[in-house]
Amino acid sequence: MNYTSLIELIPIFNILIAVFFGIGIVSLLFLGIRIGYFKKALKKWIKESRRISNDPTLDKIIKIYCKYNENGCEKINTSAIIQGNYYKQKILFIPIYYWEQFIPKSEILCLFFGLITSFILVSAQRDNPFYPLIFGTGSFIILVILETMLSIELRKKYIFAQIEEYLDNTYKYSIQRAIISPGYFDNEKIDVFDTKEKKNEETEINDEEIEWVIKQFYEGEKEV
């Protein structure tokens, strides 16, 4: 089999290994920064007990959740709200779910092009046929180690669980208390009852005064 035409593609394959390695590194960097900022914004929002947050994505999640509660929705799919708004984000005009896919795909492609390039060199009986395999395997291992150290997927799931737990078990009741305040209505009722009692007391006093005047009038006539 003639490998001459395939050998001409080896520099391109080596460049592709470097390109996919770079894409994997950039994806890990962008997603790591985004998750870190998202976590920081969540902690600050919970700590300060604000109605909204400084993070635009978290702010959208909170506003949609508030809207459903204010409209009286009994069953709210909090997880869907969180994931739906999170995956609407874009980094450099590319949706965030594409960046998440770049990482595993880059790992596989680095290893694939390293293997196929070494296979072509071995088949063509060229010198140093394993350097592309070493390059591709090294890139693959580095990406896997960085992905494991950053644990982006696990951190993301943990943050989603934190948001869902806080919204459903804490924030929900603060919204409900803000919508309907029992103390307000109780005070209003008390004020109404107090007003009625005061009016009744005033009426009773006026009746007693009238009776006293009538008695004085009759006693005066008897004396005459």
PDB file of C-alpha atoms in Angstrom:
ATOM      1  CA  MET A   1       0.000   0.000   0.000  1.00  0.00           C
ATOM      2  CA  ASN A   2       1.294   3.464  -0.949  1.00  0.00           C
ATOM      3  CA  TYR A   3       1.469   5.758   2.105  1.00  0.00           C
ATOM      4  CA  THR A   4       3.094   8.678   0.260  1.00  0.00           C
ATOM      5  CA  SER A   5      -0.129  10.699   0.045  1.00  0.00           C
ATOM      6  CA  LEU A   6      -0.923   9.972   3.702  1.00  0.00           C
ATOM      7  CA  ILE A   7       2.557  10.993   4.852  1.00  0.00           C
ATOM      8  CA  GLU A   8       1.919  14.422   3.354  1.00  0.00           C
ATOM      9  CA  LEU A   9      -1.018  14.735   5.766  1.00  0.00           C
ATOM     10  CA  ILE A  10       1.101  14.060   8.860  1.00  0.00           C
ATOM     11  CA  PRO A  11       2.001  17.752   9.470  1.00  0.00           C
ATOM     12  CA  ILE A  12      -1.721  18.567   9.250  1.00  0.00           C
ATOM     13  CA  PHE A  13      -2.523  15.823  11.767  1.00  0.00           C
ATOM     14  CA  ASN A  14       0.132  17.173  14.142  1.00  0.00           C
ATOM     15  CA  ILE A  15      -1.346  20.660  13.824  1.00  0.00           C
ATOM     16  CA  LEU A  16      -4.810  19.235  14.536  1.00  0.00           C
ATOM     17  CA  ILE A  17      -3.503  17.608  17.723  1.00  0.00           C
ATOM     18  CA  ALA A  18      -2.173  20.989  18.866  1.00  0.00           C
ATOM     19  CA  VAL A  19      -5.420  22.753  17.864  1.00  0.00           C
ATOM     20  CA  PHE A  20      -7.681  20.336  19.720  1.00  0.00           C
ATOM     21  CA  PHE A  21      -5.391  20.435  22.738  1.00  0.00           C
ATOM     22  CA  GLY A  22      -5.673  24.232  22.730  1.00  0.00           C
ATOM     23  CA  ILE A  23      -9.469  24.068  22.385  1.00  0.00           C
ATOM     24  CA  GLY A  24      -9.634  21.694  25.348  1.00  0.00           C
ATOM     25  CA  ILE A  25      -7.464  23.983  27.501  1.00  0.00           C
ATOM     26  CA  VAL A  26      -9.491  27.088  26.575  1.00  0.00           C
ATOM     27  CA  SER A  27     -12.779  25.270  27.261  1.00  0.00           C
ATOM     28  CA  LEU A  28     -11.573  24.165  30.692  1.00  0.00           C
ATOM     29  CA  LEU A  29     -10.381  27.697  31.427  1.00  0.00           C
ATOM     30  CA  PHE A  30     -13.625  29.401  30.382  1.00  0.00           C
ATOM     31  CA  LEU A  31     -15.909  26.914  32.130  1.00  0.00           C
ATOM     32  CA  GLY A  32     -13.778  26.921  35.284  1.00  0.00           C
ATOM     33  CA  ILE A  33     -13.935  30.717  35.501  1.00  0.00           C
ATOM     34  CA  ARG A  34     -17.685  30.739  34.805  1.00  0.00           C
ATOM     35  CA  ILE A  35     -18.450  28.123  37.461  1.00  0.00           C
ATOM     36  CA  GLY A  36     -16.223  29.929  39.964  1.00  0.00           C
ATOM     37  CA  TYR A  37     -17.945  33.269  39.378  1.00  0.00           C
ATOM     38  CA  PHE A  38     -21.381  31.620  39.506  1.00  0.00           C
ATOM     39  CA  LYS A  39     -20.556  29.994  42.850  1.00  0.00           C
ATOM     40  CA  LYS A  40     -19.212  33.269  44.241  1.00  0.00           C
ATOM     41  CA  ALA A  41     -22.351  35.161  43.181  1.00  0.00           C
ATOM     42  CA  LEU A  42     -24.579  32.490  44.758  1.00  0.00           C
ATOM     43  CA  LYS A  43     -22.746  32.632  48.101  1.00  0.00           C
ATOM     44  CA  LYS A  44     -22.898  36.430  48.158  1.00  0.00           C
ATOM     45  CA  TRP A  45     -26.620  36.419  47.322  1.00  0.00           C
ATOM     46  CA  ILE A  46     -27.463  33.888  50.058  1.00  0.00           C
ATOM     47  CA  LYS A  47     -25.269  35.662  52.609  1.00  0.00           C
ATOM     48  CA  GLU A  48     -26.730  39.115  51.970  1.00  0.00           C
ATOM     49  CA  SER A  49     -30.324  37.800  51.593  1.00  0.00           C
ATOM     50  CA  ARG A  50     -31.063  40.068  48.651  1.00  0.00           C
ATOM     51  CA  ARG A  51     -34.043  39.811  46.340  1.00  0.00           C
ATOM     52  CA  ILE A  52     -31.778  39.729  43.267  1.00  0.00           C
ATOM     53  CA  SER A  53     -28.108  38.886  42.652  1.00  0.00           C
ATOM     54  CA  ASN A  54     -25.216  40.452  40.774  1.00  0.00           C
ATOM     55  CA  ASP A  55     -24.928  37.543  38.333  1.00  0.00           C
ATOM     56  CA  PRO A  56     -27.236  38.000  35.289  1.00  0.00           C
ATOM     57  CA  THR A  57     -27.948  34.265  34.900  1.00  0.00           C
ATOM     58  CA  LEU A  58     -28.670  33.727  38.598  1.00  0.00           C
ATOM     59  CA  ASP A  59     -30.763  36.890  38.543  1.00  0.00           C
ATOM     60  CA  LYS A  60     -32.925  35.473  35.718  1.00  0.00           C
ATOM     61  CA  ILE A  61     -33.402  32.227  37.637  1.00  0.00           C
ATOM     62  CA  ILE A  62     -34.528  34.143  40.736  1.00  0.00           C
ATOM     63  CA  LYS A  63     -36.889  36.412  38.799  1.00  0.00           C
ATOM     64  CA  ILE A  64     -38.577  33.512  36.970  1.00  0.00           C
ATOM     65  CA  TYR A  65     -38.919  31.593  40.238  1.00  0.00           C
ATOM     66  CA  CYS A  66     -40.455  34.659  41.921  1.00  0.00           C
ATOM     67  CA  LYS A  67     -42.853  35.150  39.016  1.00  0.00           C
ATOM     68  CA  TYR A  68     -44.154  31.570  39.251  1.00  0.00           C
ATOM     69  CA  ASN A  69     -44.632  31.924  43.011  1.00  0.00           C
ATOM     70  CA  GLU A  70     -46.398  35.259  42.711  1.00  0.00           C
ATOM     71  CA  ASN A  71     -48.736  33.737  40.108  1.00  0.00           C
ATOM     72  CA  GLY A  72     -49.675  31.025  42.602  1.00  0.00           C
ATOM     73  CA  CYS A  73     -48.065  28.016  40.879  1.00  0.00           C
ATOM     74  CA  GLU A  74     -48.142  25.119  43.332  1.00  0.00           C
ATOM     75  CA  LYS A  75     -45.657  22.832  41.551  1.00  0.00           C
ATOM     76  CA  ILE A  76     -42.580  24.589  40.208  1.00  0.00           C
ATOM     77  CA  ASN A  77     -39.908  22.663  38.316  1.00  0.00           C
ATOM     78  CA  THR A  78     -36.991  24.496  39.889  1.00  0.00           C
ATOM     79  CA  SER A  79     -34.387  22.232  38.302  1.00  0.00           C
ATOM     80  CA  ALA A  80     -35.696  23.007  34.800  1.00  0.00           C
ATOM     81  CA  ILE A  81     -35.602  26.755  35.509  1.00  0.00           C
ATOM     82  CA  ILE A  82     -31.990  26.545  36.685  1.00  0.00           C
ATOM     83  CA  GLN A  83     -30.713  24.382  33.829  1.00  0.00           C
ATOM     84  CA  GLY A  84     -32.721  26.196  31.156  1.00  0.00           C
ATOM     85  CA  ASN A  85     -31.272  29.590  32.066  1.00  0.00           C
ATOM     86  CA  TYR A  86     -27.758  28.296  32.699  1.00  0.00           C
ATOM     87  CA  TYR A  87     -27.487  26.720  29.253  1.00  0.00           C
ATOM     88  CA  LYS A  88     -28.745  29.878  27.561  1.00  0.00           C
ATOM     89  CA  GLN A  89     -25.423  31.513  28.369  1.00  0.00           C
ATOM     90  CA  LYS A  90     -22.852  32.179  25.659  1.00  0.00           C
ATOM     91  CA  ILE A  91     -19.090  32.556  25.891  1.00  0.00           C
ATOM     92  CA  LEU A  92     -17.604  34.406  22.898  1.00  0.00           C
ATOM     93  CA  PHE A  93     -20.943  33.983  21.080  1.00  0.00           C
ATOM     94  CA  ILE A  94     -20.791  30.189  21.507  1.00  0.00           C
ATOM     95  CA  PRO A  95     -23.442  28.503  23.721  1.00  0.00           C
ATOM     96  CA  ILE A  96     -22.028  27.125  26.942  1.00  0.00           C
ATOM     97  CA  TYR A  97     -23.201  23.574  26.195  1.00  0.00           C
ATOM     98  CA  TYR A  98     -20.870  23.526  23.164  1.00  0.00           C
ATOM     99  CA  TRP A  99     -17.946  24.481  25.377  1.00  0.00           C
ATOM    100  CA  GLU A 100     -18.824  21.579  27.651  1.00  0.00           C
ATOM    101  CA  GLN A 101     -18.743  19.209  24.664  1.00  0.00           C
ATOM    102  CA  PHE A 102     -15.392  20.545  23.438  1.00  0.00           C
ATOM    103  CA  ILE A 103     -13.542  19.058  26.425  1.00  0.00           C
ATOM    104  CA  PRO A 104     -14.248  15.308  25.958  1.00  0.00           C
ATOM    105  CA  LYS A 105     -14.166  15.636  22.172  1.00  0.00           C
ATOM    106  CA  SER A 106     -10.750  17.337  22.295  1.00  0.00           C
ATOM    107  CA  GLU A 107      -9.371  14.570  24.501  1.00  0.00           C
ATOM    108  CA  ILE A 108     -10.537  11.842  22.124  1.00  0.00           C
ATOM    109  CA  LEU A 109      -9.376  13.640  18.968  1.00  0.00           C
ATOM    110  CA  CYS A 110      -5.903  14.320  20.375  1.00  0.00           C
ATOM    111  CA  LEU A 111      -5.465  10.630  21.098  1.00  0.00           C
ATOM    112  CA  PHE A 112      -7.022   9.612  17.758  1.00  0.00           C
ATOM    113  CA  PHE A 113      -4.772  11.796  15.575  1.00  0.00           C
ATOM    114  CA  GLY A 114      -1.723  10.737  17.584  1.00  0.00           C
ATOM    115  CA  LEU A 115      -2.513   7.060  16.981  1.00  0.00           C
ATOM    116  CA  ILE A 116      -3.337   7.403  13.286  1.00  0.00           C
ATOM    117  CA  THR A 117      -0.225   9.508  12.591  1.00  0.00           C
ATOM    118  CA  SER A 118       2.047   6.986  14.304  1.00  0.00           C
ATOM    119  CA  PHE A 119       0.339   4.152  12.431  1.00  0.00           C
ATOM    120  CA  ILE A 120       1.060   5.851   9.093  1.00  0.00           C
ATOM    121  CA  LEU A 121       4.723   6.439  10.019  1.00  0.00           C
ATOM    122  CA  VAL A 122       5.198   2.850  11.191  1.00  0.00           C
ATOM    123  CA  SER A 123       3.547   1.494   8.037  1.00  0.00           C
ATOM    124  CA  ALA A 124       5.764   3.708   5.883  1.00  0.00           C
ATOM    125  CA  GLN A 125       8.814   2.575   7.886  1.00  0.00           C
ATOM    126  CA  ARG A 126       9.894   6.108   8.734  1.00  0.00           C
ATOM    127  CA  ASP A 127      12.240   7.145  11.522  1.00  0.00           C
ATOM    128  CA  ASN A 128      10.840   8.155  14.919  1.00  0.00           C
ATOM    129  CA  PRO A 129       7.293   6.988  14.159  1.00  0.00           C
ATOM    130  CA  PHE A 130       6.030   7.256  17.733  1.00  0.00           C
ATOM    131  CA  TYR A 131       6.526  10.962  18.414  1.00  0.00           C
ATOM    132  CA  PRO A 132       2.970  11.840  17.196  1.00  0.00           C
ATOM    133  CA  LEU A 133       1.587   9.126  19.485  1.00  0.00           C
ATOM    134  CA  ILE A 134       3.555  10.526  22.420  1.00  0.00           C
ATOM    135  CA  PHE A 135       2.357  14.050  21.583  1.00  0.00           C
ATOM    136  CA  GLY A 136      -1.285  12.980  21.211  1.00  0.00           C
ATOM    137  CA  THR A 137      -1.260  10.755  24.303  1.00  0.00           C
ATOM    138  CA  GLY A 138       0.461  13.454  26.355  1.00  0.00           C
ATOM    139  CA  SER A 139      -2.163  16.004  25.292  1.00  0.00           C
ATOM    140  CA  PHE A 140      -4.918  13.534  26.159  1.00  0.00           C
ATOM    141  CA  ILE A 141      -3.458  12.839  29.626  1.00  0.00           C
ATOM    142  CA  ILE A 142      -2.974  16.546  30.415  1.00  0.00           C
ATOM    143  CA  LEU A 143      -6.574  17.359  29.460  1.00  0.00           C
ATOM    144  CA  VAL A 144      -7.918  14.458  31.538  1.00  0.00           C
ATOM    145  CA  ILE A 145      -5.843  15.492  34.576  1.00  0.00           C
ATOM    146  CA  LEU A 146      -6.975  19.131  34.322  1.00  0.00           C
ATOM    147  CA  GLU A 147     -10.594  18.077  33.885  1.00  0.00           C
ATOM    148  CA  THR A 148     -10.325  15.861  36.968  1.00  0.00           C
ATOM    149  CA  MET A 149      -8.660  18.584  39.047  1.00  0.00           C
ATOM    150  CA  LEU A 150     -11.179  21.269  38.094  1.00  0.00           C
ATOM    151  CA  SER A 151     -14.173  18.871  38.422  1.00  0.00           C
ATOM    152  CA  ILE A 152     -16.334  21.285  36.442  1.00  0.00           C
ATOM    153  CA  GLU A 153     -19.266  18.911  35.975  1.00  0.00           C
ATOM    154  CA  LEU A 154     -19.428  17.921  39.654  1.00  0.00           C
ATOM    155  CA  ARG A 155     -19.095  21.537  40.808  1.00  0.00           C
ATOM    156  CA  LYS A 156     -21.861  22.564  38.439  1.00  0.00           C
ATOM    157  CA  LYS A 157     -24.219  19.858  39.745  1.00  0.00           C
ATOM    158  CA  TYR A 158     -23.407  20.835  43.337  1.00  0.00           C
ATOM    159  CA  ILE A 159     -24.161  24.503  42.655  1.00  0.00           C
ATOM    160  CA  PHE A 160     -27.432  23.585  40.906  1.00  0.00           C
ATOM    161  CA  ALA A 161     -28.418  21.515  43.953  1.00  0.00           C
ATOM    162  CA  GLN A 162     -27.562  24.441  46.254  1.00  0.00           C
ATOM    163  CA  ILE A 163     -29.689  26.861  44.239  1.00  0.00           C
ATOM    164  CA  GLU A 164     -32.630  24.456  44.092  1.00  0.00           C
ATOM    165  CA  GLU A 165     -32.459  23.688  47.814  1.00  0.00           C
ATOM    166  CA  TYR A 166     -32.280  27.362  48.790  1.00  0.00           C
ATOM    167  CA  LEU A 167     -35.070  28.464  46.456  1.00  0.00           C
ATOM    168  CA  ASP A 168     -37.471  25.680  47.473  1.00  0.00           C
ATOM    169  CA  ASN A 169     -36.768  25.559  51.205  1.00  0.00           C
ATOM    170  CA  THR A 170     -35.874  29.123  52.162  1.00  0.00           C
ATOM    171  CA  TYR A 171     -36.463  31.741  49.493  1.00  0.00           C
ATOM    172  CA  LYS A 172     -39.930  30.435  48.626  1.00  0.00           C
ATOM    173  CA  TYR A 173     -41.300  31.192  52.084  1.00  0.00           C
ATOM    174  CA  SER A 174     -39.783  34.666  52.176  1.00  0.00           C
ATOM    175  CA  ILE A 175     -41.604  35.398  48.896  1.00  0.00           C
ATOM    176  CA  GLN A 176     -44.877  34.105  50.312  1.00  0.00           C
ATOM    177  CA  ARG A 177     -44.472  36.220  53.444  1.00  0.00           C
ATOM    178  CA  ALA A 178     -43.849  39.258  51.277  1.00  0.00           C
ATOM    179  CA  ILE A 179     -46.976  38.594  49.178  1.00  0.00           C
ATOM    180  CA  ILE A 180     -49.316  37.960  52.122  1.00  0.00           C
ATOM    181  CA  SER A 181     -48.502  39.369  55.542  1.00  0.00           C
ATOM    182  CA  PRO A 182     -50.845  37.904  58.188  1.00  0.00           C
ATOM    183  CA  GLY A 183     -49.796  40.566  60.694  1.00  0.00           C
ATOM    184  CA  TYR A 184     -51.126  43.299  58.472  1.00  0.00           C
ATOM    185  CA  PHE A 185     -54.590  41.800  58.274  1.00  0.00           C
ATOM    186  CA  ASP A 186     -54.649  40.951  61.977  1.00  0.00           C
ATOM    187  CA  ASN A 187     -53.793  44.529  62.893  1.00  0.00           C
ATOM    188  CA  GLU A 188     -56.444  45.767  60.521  1.00  0.00           C
ATOM    189  CA  LYS A 189     -59.054  43.577  62.190  1.00  0.00           C
ATOM    190  CA  ILE A 190     -57.937  44.679  65.631  1.00  0.00           C
ATOM    191  CA  ASP A 191     -58.212  48.325  64.605  1.00  0.00           C
ATOM    192  CA  VAL A 192     -61.730  47.734  63.295  1.00  0.00           C
ATOM    193  CA  PHE A 193     -62.804  46.004  66.493  1.00  0.00           C
ATOM    194  CA  ASP A 194     -61.229  48.724  68.629  1.00  0.00           C
ATOM    195  CA  THR A 195     -63.104  51.364  66.653  1.00  0.00           C
ATOM    196  CA  LYS A 196     -66.390  49.528  67.115  1.00  0.00           C
ATOM    197  CA  GLU A 197     -65.792  49.135  70.852  1.00  0.00           C
ATOM    198  CA  LYS A 198     -64.978  52.827  71.209  1.00  0.00           C
ATOM    199  CA  LYS A 199     -68.142  53.757  69.341  1.00  0.00           C
ATOM    200  CA  ASN A 200     -70.190  51.475  71.585  1.00  0.00           C
ATOM    201  CA  GLU A 201     -68.617  52.993  74.707  1.00  0.00           C
ATOM    202  CA  GLU A 202     -69.345  56.508  73.463  1.00  0.00           C
ATOM    203  CA  THR A 203     -72.951  55.519  72.745  1.00  0.00           C
ATOM    204  CA  GLU A 204     -73.338  54.031  76.230  1.00  0.00           C
ATOM    205  CA  ILE A 205     -71.947  57.205  77.854  1.00  0.00           C
ATOM    206  CA  ASN A 206     -74.314  59.387  75.875  1.00  0.00           C
ATOM    207  CA  ASP A 207     -77.284  57.237  76.934  1.00  0.00           C
ATOM    208  CA  GLU A 208     -76.285  57.512  80.605  1.00  0.00           C
ATOM    209  CA  GLU A 209     -76.012  61.305  80.319  1.00  0.00           C
ATOM    210  CA  ILE A 210     -79.487  61.528  78.782  1.00  0.00           C
ATOM    211  CA  GLU A 211     -80.987  59.385  81.563  1.00  0.00           C
ATOM    212  CA  TRP A 212     -79.293  61.567  84.208  1.00  0.00           C
ATOM    213  CA  VAL A 213     -80.711  64.770  82.626  1.00  0.00           C
ATOM    214  CA  ILE A 214     -84.227  63.270  82.526  1.00  0.00           C
ATOM    215  CA  LYS A 215     -84.004  62.256  86.198  1.00  0.00           C
ATOM    216  CA  GLN A 216     -82.873  65.730  87.195  1.00  0.00           C
ATOM    217  CA  PHE A 217     -85.769  67.238  85.235  1.00  0.00           C
ATOM    218  CA  TYR A 218     -88.390  65.053  87.003  1.00  0.00           C
ATOM    219  CA  GLU A 219     -86.899  65.724  90.433  1.00  0.00           C
ATOM    220  CA  GLY A 220     -87.051  69.464  89.750  1.00  0.00           C
ATOM    221  CA  GLU A 221     -90.763  69.250  88.831  1.00  0.00           C
ATOM    222  CA  LYS A 222     -91.579  67.335  92.037  1.00  0.00           C
ATOM    223  CA  GLU A 223     -89.921  69.978  94.176  1.00  0.00           C
ATOM    224  CA  VAL A 224     -92.028  72.671  92.468  1.00  0.00           C
TER     225      VAL A 224
END
